[in-house]
Amino acid sequence: MTVFKNYFRVLKKHLAIIIIYMVMFLGLIIMFTWNTGSKNDSFFASKVKLMVINEDTQSEFLEAFLDYLEQYAIFVEREEDEEARKNALFFREVEYILTIPEGFGEDFLNQGRMSLSKDTVPDSANAIFLDNAINNYLNIARTYIKHLPQISQEQLIKLVEATIGGQVNVKIENKLPDKISASNTFNKLFFNYLGYIIIACFVNGVSVVMFSFTVLEIRRRHVASPVSARRVGMQLILGNMAYLFCYLIIFIIAGYIMNKNRMLNTGTLLTWLNVLVFSLSCLSFSYLVGITVRSKKAIQAISTAVSLSIAFTSGIFIPQEYLAEPVLKAASFAPGYWYVKANNAIAQIISYDWTQLGKIFGYMGIQLGFAAAIMSIALLAGKRKAQKE
Amino acid sequence: MLVNVKGLVKRYDKLVALDYLDLQVEEGEIFGLLGPNGSGKTTAINCILSLIRYDKGSIEIFGKPMKPNAYDIKRNIGIIMQNVAVFEELTVYENIYYFCSLYIKDKIEVKRLTREAIEFVSMEDYADFYPKKLSGGLLRRLNIACGIAHKPKLIILDEPTVAVDPQSRNKILEGIKKLNAEGATIIYTSHYMEEVEQICSKIAIIDKGRVIAQGTKEELKAMISLGEKITMELYELPEKNINELKEFPGIYSVEYHENLLEIKSAKGRNNLIHILDYMAKNNIIFGKVYTELPTLNDVFLEITGKELRD
Ligand SMILES: Nc1ncnc2c1ncn2[C@@H]1O[C@H](COP(=O)(O)OP(=O)(O)O)[C@@H](O)[C@H]1O
Ligand SMILES: [Mg+2]
């Protein structure tokens, strides 16, 4: 493991810049959470401006559900035009657009499937508040349907209302989903920003170390030594992997500790999986840069340029909802866009059924695809270079 | 025979870098590979070490064919390449330690050898320095220490003294002699004939990828007709006298310019006495007189018709 150990000896010399990024990141997160923390106090007071796009046929259950929402929301008149809806969101004339698709009532009553979809103002505490209310109602209803399959709509409505109204300690019961949302919102913020830091730190770590190991003169020393090229290569890959895992573990723990509402739910685990997947594509990109770019200064320039441009176009610094279509189109050719998309989807998830999870895993799959593609290019480039000499 | 290279051919597209090169190195020698820049020295070394592919020929080291996966052979070779190859991120000590540990498993042994190598290149005071802080000469010495720490049987040095101050250069040359005295066989490439003459027990002169002469320096000098070079400081010398000097037996070239008369004579005795006689008889006044034996540059010049130096 001589080469493996040396990987970290070399890395140690580049740790300063990596630590600067880490500290900067944690500072940013503290600043942001402090901001959103103060917003939290007021959101119980105001009702959410809600637009309902109801495509379903009227039913008793649906009516009762909408009645229930009236406690939490002010209904805004429905806009038919997609563009008008977007503008309304942008100007905050509406904060939450809930789409009830055709057949929702039937699907829900028969199979407990929740096919609602929504559009919200980004990072709105009010929207999360409404999410919780919707979840709360539908989850209770679903529990009854599951256990009392023969139940009529009328009975169901009564039971749900009784449960919600009769909750002995309303506050505590209601707090739980609030906590989940708050936790998810923090995770979204934390991990989206982390995406930027990961790119910068990987290029500054992995690329620079790979550069040092693959400089012609150093490579020749390795080739002339009795350690086979395969073993050198394997140990370098191992070094990269170890770096990746150390890095992620530090931030996963930091993110977990800093999250006031921390909890180990499916959303949290999915976020961790997502950041792991994203790191793999960053790792292969850094590897590619390390073996093809022939100057350390250039590598540092690339690190800054790539991390910033991804942060600005993929929805890290500016939420995706605010970005123009062509920008997002362009951003979708890099894994950062899909990473943020997955994080956002995880934070907004209403239920863990396959339509929702499938979407999230799809985004992760795309990132893995990027990782594999970039890695193949890197290996090819490495081989071609070796042949040239 | 420790190294046996036969009929080595290496092409870079149309350029023939090595043209049926043959080299035989015996155990215990300091073998000098002397040639001008671009003559193919580095290419030859790279082929010998299996660092690059070649088109034709065979290479044996320690009696076994050298191949990229001949790890037993590689274990016993130390390389010092033309360009310094060290990690910028590691100190002098860490660099030597790392490269040594590629060859030797036992950590304690590696530590001991690292210290020995530092001592060998007299860099005790710089052990904790990073390469960026080292002068050119010290950097070269570090480069050497990285190549020899594991005590290889065969040490290959490719122009280790390029761009080095005279003091470091002498240290390096003495070091190479010492390594050889301790039992290592050395292959040493250079385009400085003085160095090669100073330390090498056997020399191959190479030009355009081909060995044009091989032997000890005495053997090489015996190959050419030049015996002695006589130089005189003269303020004036008429054409007539130059022509007369040219008629002298054994003298085959007389040149006069910038107050210097340069006479080349074949091997033989009393060349100088005849010339001094002639000067006295013709009342030619001269200043300093010096005579030189032929150098390897003269050997190169006579065989190729051009100077060794750029
Ligand atoms: N990678 C390469 N590609 C093309 N030509 C090369 C390459 N390396 C060396 N050469 C050419 O091969 C010849 C021998 O070079 P080299 O072995 O470096 O000479 P030396 O070490 O004696 O100065 C030179 O003409 C050089 O230009
Ligand atoms: Mg050379």
XYZ file of C-alpha atoms and ligand atoms in Angstrom:
727
model
C 0.000 0.000 0.000
C 2.995 2.241 -0.546
C 1.325 4.176 -3.352
C -1.956 4.459 -1.441
C -0.209 5.955 1.559
C 1.691 8.337 -0.636
C -1.582 9.528 -2.149
C -2.492 10.987 1.219
C 0.969 12.342 1.865
C 0.668 14.288 -1.387
C -2.921 15.283 -0.642
C -1.891 16.656 2.737
C -0.001 19.418 0.975
C -3.188 20.564 -0.768
C -5.413 20.366 2.287
C -5.298 24.088 3.043
C -7.455 25.106 0.105
C -9.868 22.242 0.745
C -10.271 23.324 4.364
C -10.888 26.910 3.269
C -13.754 25.703 1.096
C -15.138 23.595 3.947
C -15.091 26.454 6.426
C -16.598 28.834 3.910
C -19.369 26.337 3.274
C -20.199 25.735 6.913
C -20.239 29.506 7.473
C -22.697 29.934 4.595
C -24.961 27.221 5.945
C -25.004 28.736 9.408
C -25.873 32.098 7.905
C -28.709 30.668 5.819
C -30.266 28.580 8.543
C -30.144 31.532 10.869
C -32.163 33.421 8.261
C -34.784 30.770 7.681
C -34.976 30.216 11.410
C -36.377 33.666 11.977
C -38.929 33.155 9.222
C -40.241 30.063 10.968
C -41.849 32.000 13.791
C -44.357 33.809 11.655
C -45.561 31.163 9.305
C -48.239 29.734 11.536
C -50.013 33.042 11.502
C -50.544 33.471 7.771
C -52.573 31.323 5.478
C -51.116 30.002 2.266
C -52.248 31.462 -1.034
C -53.387 28.298 -2.773
C -54.540 27.676 -6.310
C -56.266 24.367 -6.910
C -56.323 22.888 -10.389
C -58.971 20.266 -9.984
C -59.281 17.903 -12.932
C -61.116 15.257 -10.975
C -64.848 14.711 -10.789
C -66.410 16.033 -7.675
C -66.844 13.615 -4.838
C -67.782 13.877 -1.206
C -64.304 13.003 -0.165
C -62.692 15.611 -2.373
C -65.092 18.257 -1.152
C -64.325 17.437 2.446
C -60.610 17.502 1.698
C -60.846 20.960 0.122
C -62.976 22.185 2.990
C -60.309 20.984 5.334
C -57.633 22.882 3.415
C -59.570 26.089 3.869
C -58.321 26.165 7.453
C -54.810 26.551 6.146
C -55.173 28.300 2.851
C -56.744 31.173 1.012
C -58.034 29.927 -2.316
C -56.847 31.963 -5.267
C -58.753 31.964 -8.509
C -57.660 29.313 -10.939
C -55.552 30.320 -13.935
C -55.972 28.195 -17.030
C -52.795 29.252 -18.744
C -49.543 27.565 -17.731
C -47.558 30.753 -18.282
C -49.944 32.806 -16.168
C -49.568 30.288 -13.347
C -45.825 30.551 -13.486
C -46.018 34.325 -13.347
C -48.414 34.174 -10.442
C -45.897 32.023 -8.570
C -43.064 34.310 -9.480
C -44.836 37.401 -8.221
C -46.053 35.479 -5.208
C -49.696 36.088 -6.039
C -49.943 32.437 -5.253
C -47.603 30.335 -3.149
C -48.875 26.871 -3.793
C -50.491 25.326 -6.846
C -52.063 21.974 -6.126
C -53.040 19.843 -9.100
C -55.579 17.143 -8.497
C -55.458 14.871 -11.527
C -58.348 13.095 -13.070
C -59.243 9.960 -11.163
C -57.467 11.027 -8.031
C -60.446 10.417 -5.730
C -61.092 6.989 -7.161
C -57.448 5.910 -7.046
C -57.033 7.140 -3.562
C -60.168 5.551 -2.176
C -59.521 2.206 -3.843
C -55.739 1.850 -3.658
C -54.613 4.616 -1.323
C -52.526 6.090 -4.130
C -51.661 9.764 -3.901
C -51.123 11.271 -7.282
C -51.293 14.928 -6.330
C -48.699 17.213 -7.772
C -47.660 20.660 -6.783
C -45.766 23.765 -7.726
C -44.541 26.062 -5.027
C -42.623 29.189 -4.421
C -39.111 27.969 -3.607
C -38.077 27.643 -0.012
C -41.395 28.837 1.281
C -42.139 27.888 4.846
C -45.837 28.414 4.143
C -45.745 25.837 1.399
C -44.173 23.319 3.725
C -46.850 24.095 6.241
C -49.493 23.271 3.673
C -47.629 20.142 2.613
C -47.905 18.923 6.138
C -51.582 19.655 6.332
C -52.204 17.752 3.087
C -50.046 14.871 4.172
C -51.669 14.718 7.519
C -55.177 14.500 6.102
C -54.396 11.994 3.389
C -52.240 9.791 5.579
C -54.943 9.489 8.187
C -57.502 8.747 5.506
C -55.265 6.164 3.975
C -54.786 4.410 7.292
C -58.548 4.043 7.622
C -58.966 2.803 4.063
C -56.281 0.219 4.614
C -57.856 -1.163 7.750
C -61.495 -0.697 6.824
C -61.637 -1.515 3.119
C -65.452 -1.474 3.018
C -65.763 2.002 4.492
C -68.057 4.501 2.732
C -66.935 7.980 1.795
C -69.242 9.534 4.316
C -67.906 7.390 7.136
C -64.366 8.000 6.090
C -64.779 11.764 6.155
C -66.277 11.607 9.605
C -63.533 9.405 10.949
C -60.776 11.559 9.509
C -62.306 14.728 10.815
C -62.826 13.159 14.178
C -59.247 12.038 14.266
C -57.851 15.397 13.262
C -60.190 17.392 15.457
C -60.061 14.957 18.331
C -56.376 14.633 18.561
C -55.713 14.834 22.254
C -52.639 16.873 21.913
C -52.994 18.585 18.596
C -49.804 20.510 18.924
C -47.510 17.583 19.469
C -49.140 15.486 16.797
C -48.931 18.311 14.324
C -45.372 19.123 15.122
C -44.110 15.812 13.873
C -44.708 16.391 10.186
C -43.533 19.968 10.650
C -40.324 18.611 11.956
C -39.955 16.303 8.977
C -40.434 19.187 6.594
C -38.051 21.405 8.456
C -35.498 18.625 8.443
C -36.011 18.059 4.720
C -35.715 21.758 3.994
C -32.448 21.950 5.850
C -31.124 18.893 4.051
C -32.075 20.410 0.716
C -30.266 23.639 1.483
C -27.258 21.913 2.982
C -26.743 19.331 0.291
C -27.476 21.595 -2.648
C -24.755 23.942 -1.470
C -22.522 21.015 -0.698
C -22.685 20.137 -4.397
C -20.735 23.302 -5.180
C -18.167 22.589 -2.487
C -17.716 19.004 -3.603
C -16.827 19.998 -7.158
C -14.345 22.605 -5.955
C -12.749 20.359 -3.360
C -12.551 17.310 -5.577
C -10.843 19.145 -8.388
C -8.501 20.764 -5.874
C -7.846 17.428 -4.189
C -8.207 14.524 -6.582
C -7.137 16.350 -9.744
C -4.061 17.888 -8.224
C -2.925 14.617 -6.662
C -3.574 12.675 -9.852
C -1.640 15.337 -11.718
C 1.373 14.855 -9.464
C 1.288 11.102 -9.881
C 0.866 11.182 -13.646
C 3.491 13.768 -14.533
C 5.677 11.999 -17.097
C 8.815 11.913 -14.946
C 7.043 10.523 -11.886
C 5.162 7.997 -13.971
C 8.451 6.815 -15.456
C 9.835 6.248 -11.982
C 6.818 4.092 -11.231
C 7.078 2.193 -14.487
C 10.764 1.513 -13.878
C 10.034 0.255 -10.359
C 9.128 -3.344 -9.541
C 5.547 -2.314 -8.656
C 3.287 -3.191 -11.573
C 1.340 -0.472 -13.366
C -1.884 -2.213 -12.395
C -1.058 -2.116 -8.729
C -0.097 1.530 -8.895
C -3.384 2.275 -10.679
C -5.476 0.265 -8.240
C -3.930 1.953 -5.234
C -4.547 5.374 -6.732
C -8.197 4.504 -7.337
C -8.404 3.259 -3.774
C -6.888 6.528 -2.598
C -9.511 8.482 -4.555
C -12.283 6.375 -3.093
C -10.969 6.777 0.437
C -10.823 10.524 -0.078
C -14.398 10.555 -1.334
C -15.702 8.557 1.625
C -13.824 10.544 4.251
C -15.100 13.719 2.675
C -18.706 12.588 2.539
C -18.704 11.171 6.042
C -17.435 14.439 7.463
C -20.185 16.384 5.725
C -22.944 13.885 6.329
C -22.147 14.001 10.029
C -21.812 17.791 9.973
C -25.119 18.115 8.150
C -26.781 15.749 10.560
C -25.526 17.580 13.623
C -26.314 21.040 12.264
C -29.868 20.057 11.382
C -31.940 21.237 14.330
C -34.744 18.861 13.418
C -32.471 15.994 12.562
C -34.052 12.650 11.952
C -33.112 9.461 10.225
C -36.025 9.097 7.859
C -36.186 7.858 4.313
C -35.733 11.400 3.010
C -32.478 11.823 4.875
C -31.156 8.497 3.664
C -32.133 9.316 0.089
C -30.277 12.618 0.351
C -27.171 10.780 1.482
C -27.461 8.323 -1.345
C -27.885 11.209 -3.767
C -24.763 13.010 -2.557
C -22.794 9.772 -2.855
C -23.958 9.318 -6.429
C -23.121 12.920 -7.263
C -19.673 12.580 -5.703
C -18.933 9.686 -8.017
C -19.467 11.845 -11.069
C -17.370 14.625 -9.497
C -14.665 12.083 -8.771
C -14.513 10.861 -12.331
C -14.507 14.429 -13.624
C -11.633 15.311 -11.288
C -9.770 12.223 -12.387
C -10.190 13.237 -16.016
C -8.927 16.751 -15.290
C -5.986 15.388 -13.280
C -4.668 13.195 -16.052
C -5.320 15.476 -19.014
C -4.633 19.033 -17.849
C -0.923 19.653 -17.744
C -0.509 22.428 -15.209
C -1.527 22.889 -11.605
C -2.505 26.499 -12.200
C -4.863 25.448 -14.965
C -6.385 22.816 -12.701
C -7.124 25.429 -10.070
C -8.676 27.698 -12.683
C -10.870 24.842 -13.902
C -11.921 24.091 -10.357
C -13.149 27.626 -9.837
C -14.755 27.980 -13.246
C -16.576 24.651 -13.255
C -17.791 24.759 -9.662
C -19.101 28.301 -10.021
C -20.760 27.784 -13.383
C -22.492 24.639 -12.161
C -23.530 26.379 -8.960
C -25.102 29.241 -10.919
C -26.818 27.240 -13.639
C -27.904 24.074 -11.852
C -29.992 25.627 -9.110
C -27.503 25.732 -6.275
C -27.099 29.484 -5.887
C -30.326 30.403 -7.657
C -33.270 28.000 -7.332
C -34.086 26.123 -10.516
C -37.554 27.686 -10.551
C -36.009 31.075 -11.213
C -33.704 30.024 -14.003
C -34.519 30.517 -17.651
C -35.355 27.505 -19.763
C -32.206 27.661 -21.973
C -30.000 27.881 -18.893
C -31.591 24.803 -17.408
C -31.339 23.017 -20.761
C -27.630 23.721 -20.821
C -27.223 22.789 -17.176
C -28.903 19.443 -17.762
C -25.798 18.371 -19.657
C -23.941 18.250 -16.358
C -24.701 16.040 -13.362
C -25.098 19.023 -10.982
C -28.520 19.810 -12.424
C -29.795 16.311 -11.744
C -28.280 16.284 -8.299
C -30.184 19.430 -7.343
C -33.341 18.126 -8.990
C -33.124 14.958 -6.943
C -32.490 16.882 -3.731
C -35.470 19.116 -4.388
C -37.691 16.169 -5.181
C -36.599 14.384 -2.015
C -37.366 17.428 0.108
C -40.837 17.813 -1.388
C -41.795 14.201 -1.403
C -45.349 13.641 -0.195
C -45.357 9.893 -0.054
C -42.831 7.213 -0.728
C -44.651 5.446 -3.498
C -43.032 4.290 -6.651
C -44.013 7.183 -8.868
C -42.164 9.562 -6.572
C -39.248 7.325 -5.729
C -38.925 6.274 -9.343
C -38.453 9.879 -10.343
C -35.768 10.415 -7.710
C -33.918 7.223 -8.591
C -34.168 8.273 -12.223
C -32.284 11.477 -11.436
C -29.658 9.481 -9.572
C -29.398 7.079 -12.482
C -28.656 9.964 -14.839
C -25.864 11.087 -12.507
C -24.422 7.577 -12.502
C -24.582 7.653 -16.274
C -22.534 10.837 -16.274
C -20.028 9.276 -13.884
C -19.618 6.238 -16.121
C -19.319 8.319 -19.297
C -16.719 10.685 -17.850
C -14.760 7.761 -16.412
C -14.686 6.032 -19.797
C -13.350 9.190 -21.420
C -10.714 9.483 -18.696
C -9.569 5.883 -19.109
C -9.444 6.295 -22.861
C -7.453 9.516 -22.568
C -5.035 7.825 -20.164
C -4.514 4.925 -22.521
C -3.962 7.127 -25.541
C -1.439 9.201 -23.706
C 0.488 6.152 -22.600
C 0.592 4.911 -26.185
C 1.926 8.185 -27.485
C 5.095 7.949 -25.420
C 27.688 -9.290 -19.625
C 25.357 -7.164 -17.522
C 23.582 -5.286 -20.289
C 23.461 -6.473 -23.859
C 21.693 -4.371 -26.449
C 21.604 -5.668 -29.978
C 20.324 -4.047 -33.143
C 18.017 -1.616 -31.393
C 15.833 0.427 -33.739
C 13.415 3.125 -32.616
C 11.502 5.370 -34.962
C 9.401 8.435 -34.265
C 7.332 8.510 -37.423
C 9.951 9.227 -40.106
C 12.728 10.153 -37.682
C 15.048 7.274 -36.880
C 16.105 7.943 -33.281
C 18.005 4.677 -32.850
C 19.583 3.046 -35.858
C 20.645 -0.530 -35.095
C 22.260 0.454 -31.834
C 24.555 -2.064 -30.115
C 25.826 -1.711 -26.555
C 27.610 -4.168 -24.298
C 28.147 -3.302 -20.663
C 30.240 -5.525 -18.421
C 29.766 -5.893 -14.699
C 31.695 -3.333 -12.654
C 32.148 -0.807 -15.443
C 31.318 2.843 -15.557
C 29.987 2.841 -19.058
C 29.792 6.231 -20.733
C 27.351 6.968 -23.509
C 28.696 10.116 -25.135
C 26.912 11.995 -27.867
C 25.638 15.430 -28.824
C 22.109 16.574 -28.028
C 19.560 14.656 -30.036
C 21.887 11.751 -30.771
C 19.511 9.287 -29.086
C 20.973 8.793 -25.620
C 17.723 9.294 -23.730
C 15.817 7.238 -26.248
C 18.315 4.402 -25.791
C 17.952 4.556 -21.998
C 14.166 4.606 -22.231
C 14.254 1.498 -24.405
C 16.681 -0.286 -22.127
C 14.344 0.368 -19.197
C 11.244 -0.722 -21.151
C 9.768 2.739 -20.659
C 8.975 3.023 -24.345
C 8.372 0.536 -27.098
C 10.950 -0.005 -29.782
C 10.678 -1.308 -33.300
C 13.457 -3.828 -33.530
C 16.295 -5.374 -31.570
C 16.834 -7.204 -28.298
C 17.773 -6.106 -24.803
C 19.119 -8.368 -22.079
C 19.890 -7.274 -18.540
C 21.488 -9.602 -15.976
C 21.352 -12.261 -18.694
C 17.555 -12.137 -18.958
C 15.397 -10.455 -21.591
C 14.155 -7.064 -20.425
C 10.389 -6.642 -20.689
C 7.838 -4.279 -19.133
C 6.887 -6.960 -16.622
C 10.433 -8.085 -15.790
C 10.053 -6.985 -12.172
C 13.019 -9.044 -10.927
C 15.277 -7.098 -13.237
C 13.675 -3.749 -12.405
C 14.163 -4.384 -8.694
C 17.926 -4.241 -9.203
C 18.065 -1.133 -11.358
C 18.259 2.450 -10.201
C 17.310 5.217 -12.607
C 18.202 8.871 -12.634
C 16.440 10.501 -15.527
C 17.427 13.602 -17.396
C 14.503 15.576 -15.978
C 14.196 15.761 -12.222
C 11.410 13.427 -11.100
C 10.303 14.174 -7.562
C 7.022 15.055 -5.861
C 6.720 18.780 -5.204
C 4.444 17.969 -2.293
C 6.979 15.831 -0.457
C 10.100 16.837 1.422
C 13.553 15.605 0.479
C 13.275 12.850 3.063
C 9.748 11.849 2.082
C 10.643 11.710 -1.613
C 13.593 9.407 -1.093
C 11.624 7.325 1.403
C 8.754 6.860 -1.015
C 10.782 5.876 -4.056
C 12.900 3.546 -1.959
C 9.792 1.887 -0.531
C 8.676 0.984 -4.057
C 11.647 -1.392 -4.084
C 11.966 -2.518 -0.493
C 9.219 -3.820 1.787
C 10.780 -3.606 5.237
C 10.033 -0.178 6.688
C 12.974 -0.048 9.049
C 15.279 -0.955 6.214
C 13.741 1.753 4.021
C 14.319 4.312 6.763
C 17.925 3.279 7.121
C 18.524 3.383 3.370
C 16.826 6.765 3.095
C 19.171 8.213 5.702
C 22.133 6.650 3.954
C 21.103 8.131 0.631
C 20.695 11.586 2.172
C 24.153 11.268 3.636
C 25.498 10.046 0.323
C 24.416 13.203 -1.505
C 25.360 15.370 1.520
C 21.871 16.730 2.009
C 21.494 16.186 5.739
C 20.720 19.866 6.263
C 17.967 19.815 3.648
C 16.070 16.688 4.687
C 12.919 18.652 5.533
C 13.070 20.989 2.555
C 10.496 20.898 -0.213
C 11.935 20.664 -3.746
C 10.791 24.209 -4.601
C 13.231 25.534 -2.014
C 16.246 23.717 -3.495
C 18.810 25.094 -5.936
C 19.332 23.357 -9.267
C 22.361 21.453 -8.011
C 20.631 20.262 -4.863
C 17.605 19.226 -6.873
C 19.828 17.080 -9.090
C 21.364 15.517 -6.019
C 17.921 14.740 -4.645
C 17.010 13.211 -7.995
C 20.056 10.975 -7.720
C 19.327 10.015 -4.115
C 15.799 8.936 -5.150
C 17.283 6.652 -7.791
C 19.985 4.966 -5.753
C 18.580 4.669 -2.224
C 17.615 1.017 -2.694
C 21.229 0.067 -3.545
C 20.700 -1.246 -7.065
C 23.235 -3.386 -8.888
C 22.845 -1.370 -12.061
C 22.517 2.402 -12.008
C 21.541 4.349 -15.100
C 22.113 8.088 -15.088
C 20.890 10.210 -17.962
C 22.751 13.538 -18.060
C 22.656 14.034 -14.304
C 24.843 17.133 -14.403
C 22.978 19.307 -16.883
C 22.619 22.845 -15.539
C 24.532 22.156 -12.365
C 27.087 24.382 -10.664
C 30.700 23.108 -10.767
C 30.734 22.260 -7.078
C 27.631 20.080 -7.273
C 28.936 18.579 -10.500
C 32.129 17.416 -8.848
C 30.161 15.992 -5.930
C 27.979 14.090 -8.346
C 30.918 12.713 -10.331
C 32.733 11.650 -7.170
C 29.518 10.054 -5.925
C 29.198 8.014 -9.092
C 32.757 6.770 -8.713
C 32.004 5.831 -5.124
C 28.871 3.918 -6.088
C 30.942 2.057 -8.625
C 33.624 1.299 -6.048
C 30.904 -0.145 -3.814
C 30.047 -2.611 -6.559
C 27.401 -0.990 -8.758
C 27.671 -1.055 -12.517
C 27.001 2.368 -13.999
C 25.646 3.547 -17.326
C 26.252 7.242 -17.686
C 25.101 9.413 -20.541
C 26.407 12.879 -21.212
C 27.278 15.313 -23.928
C 30.195 16.622 -21.866
C 33.314 14.776 -23.010
C 35.345 15.977 -20.012
C 32.997 14.221 -17.612
C 32.977 11.020 -19.558
C 36.750 11.059 -19.844
C 37.049 11.756 -16.143
C 34.980 8.885 -14.786
C 34.167 6.301 -17.426
C 36.102 3.083 -17.808
C 34.446 2.374 -21.122
C 32.886 4.741 -23.604
C 30.538 4.443 -26.544
C 30.298 7.468 -28.783
C 26.901 7.786 -30.355
C 25.671 9.930 -33.189
C 22.317 9.847 -34.973
C 21.243 6.785 -33.042
C 24.306 4.770 -33.966
C 27.428 3.803 -32.033
C 30.298 5.195 -34.058
C 33.130 4.121 -31.756
C 33.441 2.104 -28.590
C 36.271 1.310 -26.163
C 38.377 2.786 -23.368
C 39.357 6.389 -23.858
C 42.878 5.308 -24.794
C 41.525 2.905 -27.358
C 39.286 5.579 -28.781
C 42.105 8.051 -29.101
C 44.311 5.464 -30.703
C 41.695 5.053 -33.406
C 42.313 8.475 -34.858
C 45.340 9.821 -36.642
C 45.678 12.995 -34.603
C 48.538 12.711 -32.143
C 49.121 16.183 -30.822
C 47.701 19.651 -31.082
C 50.211 22.526 -30.791
C 49.047 26.073 -30.239
C 51.263 29.176 -30.383
C 50.600 32.833 -29.737
C 51.942 34.782 -32.687
C 51.507 38.408 -33.661
C 52.381 37.987 -37.267
C 52.881 35.116 -39.630
C 53.237 35.501 -43.380
C 51.426 33.144 -45.719
C 54.757 31.801 -46.951
C 55.682 30.445 -43.531
C 52.307 28.807 -43.094
C 52.759 26.975 -46.359
C 56.239 25.903 -45.386
C 55.007 24.576 -42.062
C 52.405 22.561 -43.890
C 55.180 20.743 -45.731
C 56.626 19.384 -42.486
C 56.518 15.614 -42.132
C 53.726 14.438 -39.812
C 51.887 17.739 -39.845
C 48.592 17.697 -41.593
C 46.901 20.914 -40.656
C 48.095 24.425 -39.987
C 45.697 27.219 -39.224
C 46.367 30.787 -38.269
C 43.840 33.290 -37.130
C 43.361 35.840 -34.391
C 47.005 35.691 -33.384
C 46.817 31.968 -32.765
C 48.632 29.352 -34.747
C 47.131 25.899 -34.461
C 49.077 22.920 -35.761
C 47.781 19.395 -35.778
C 50.262 16.639 -36.095
C 50.052 12.913 -36.437
C 51.332 10.568 -33.773
C 55.094 10.635 -33.444
C 57.838 12.315 -31.496
C 59.609 15.662 -31.624
C 56.940 17.462 -33.610
C 57.247 20.422 -31.311
C 61.056 20.557 -31.504
C 60.975 20.747 -35.311
C 58.533 23.582 -35.196
C 60.480 25.523 -32.554
C 63.625 25.096 -34.688
C 61.833 26.456 -37.691
C 60.583 29.496 -35.742
C 64.075 30.259 -34.456
C 65.639 29.973 -37.922
C 63.087 32.321 -39.436
C 63.254 34.814 -36.589
C 59.603 34.465 -35.794
C 58.788 35.755 -32.344
C 56.129 33.905 -30.447
C 54.459 34.089 -27.055
C 52.951 31.186 -25.193
C 53.193 27.693 -26.587
C 51.075 24.785 -25.479
C 50.485 21.290 -26.663
C 47.449 19.097 -26.093
C 46.780 15.439 -26.521
C 43.630 14.625 -28.470
C 40.300 14.754 -26.673
C 37.145 12.773 -27.303
C 35.915 15.818 -29.161
C 38.743 15.249 -31.643
C 37.709 11.645 -31.921
C 34.162 12.705 -32.635
C 35.330 15.379 -35.038
C 37.503 13.028 -36.991
C 34.835 10.368 -37.330
C 31.811 12.561 -38.018
C 33.399 15.696 -39.393
C 31.571 17.903 -36.855
C 32.124 19.128 -33.334
C 30.681 17.249 -30.388
C 29.723 20.484 -28.737
C 26.783 22.443 -30.046
N 8.679 11.634 -28.102
C 9.351 11.951 -29.203
N 8.690 12.189 -30.344
C 9.357 12.495 -31.487
N 10.676 12.591 -31.557
C 11.405 12.374 -30.458
C 10.785 12.047 -29.210
N 11.753 11.885 -28.284
C 12.913 12.094 -28.898
N 12.728 12.388 -30.211
C 13.778 12.662 -31.201
O 14.682 11.578 -31.174
C 16.013 12.029 -31.298
C 16.840 11.542 -30.117
O 16.411 12.236 -28.955
P 17.030 11.936 -27.522
O 17.073 10.471 -27.303
O 16.261 12.729 -26.531
O 18.493 12.509 -27.642
P 19.551 12.843 -26.513
O 19.048 12.275 -25.235
O 20.803 12.200 -26.963
O 19.677 14.325 -26.472
C 15.942 13.544 -31.383
O 16.024 13.896 -32.741
C 14.601 13.882 -30.839
O 14.092 15.023 -31.448
Mg 18.738 13.220 -23.475
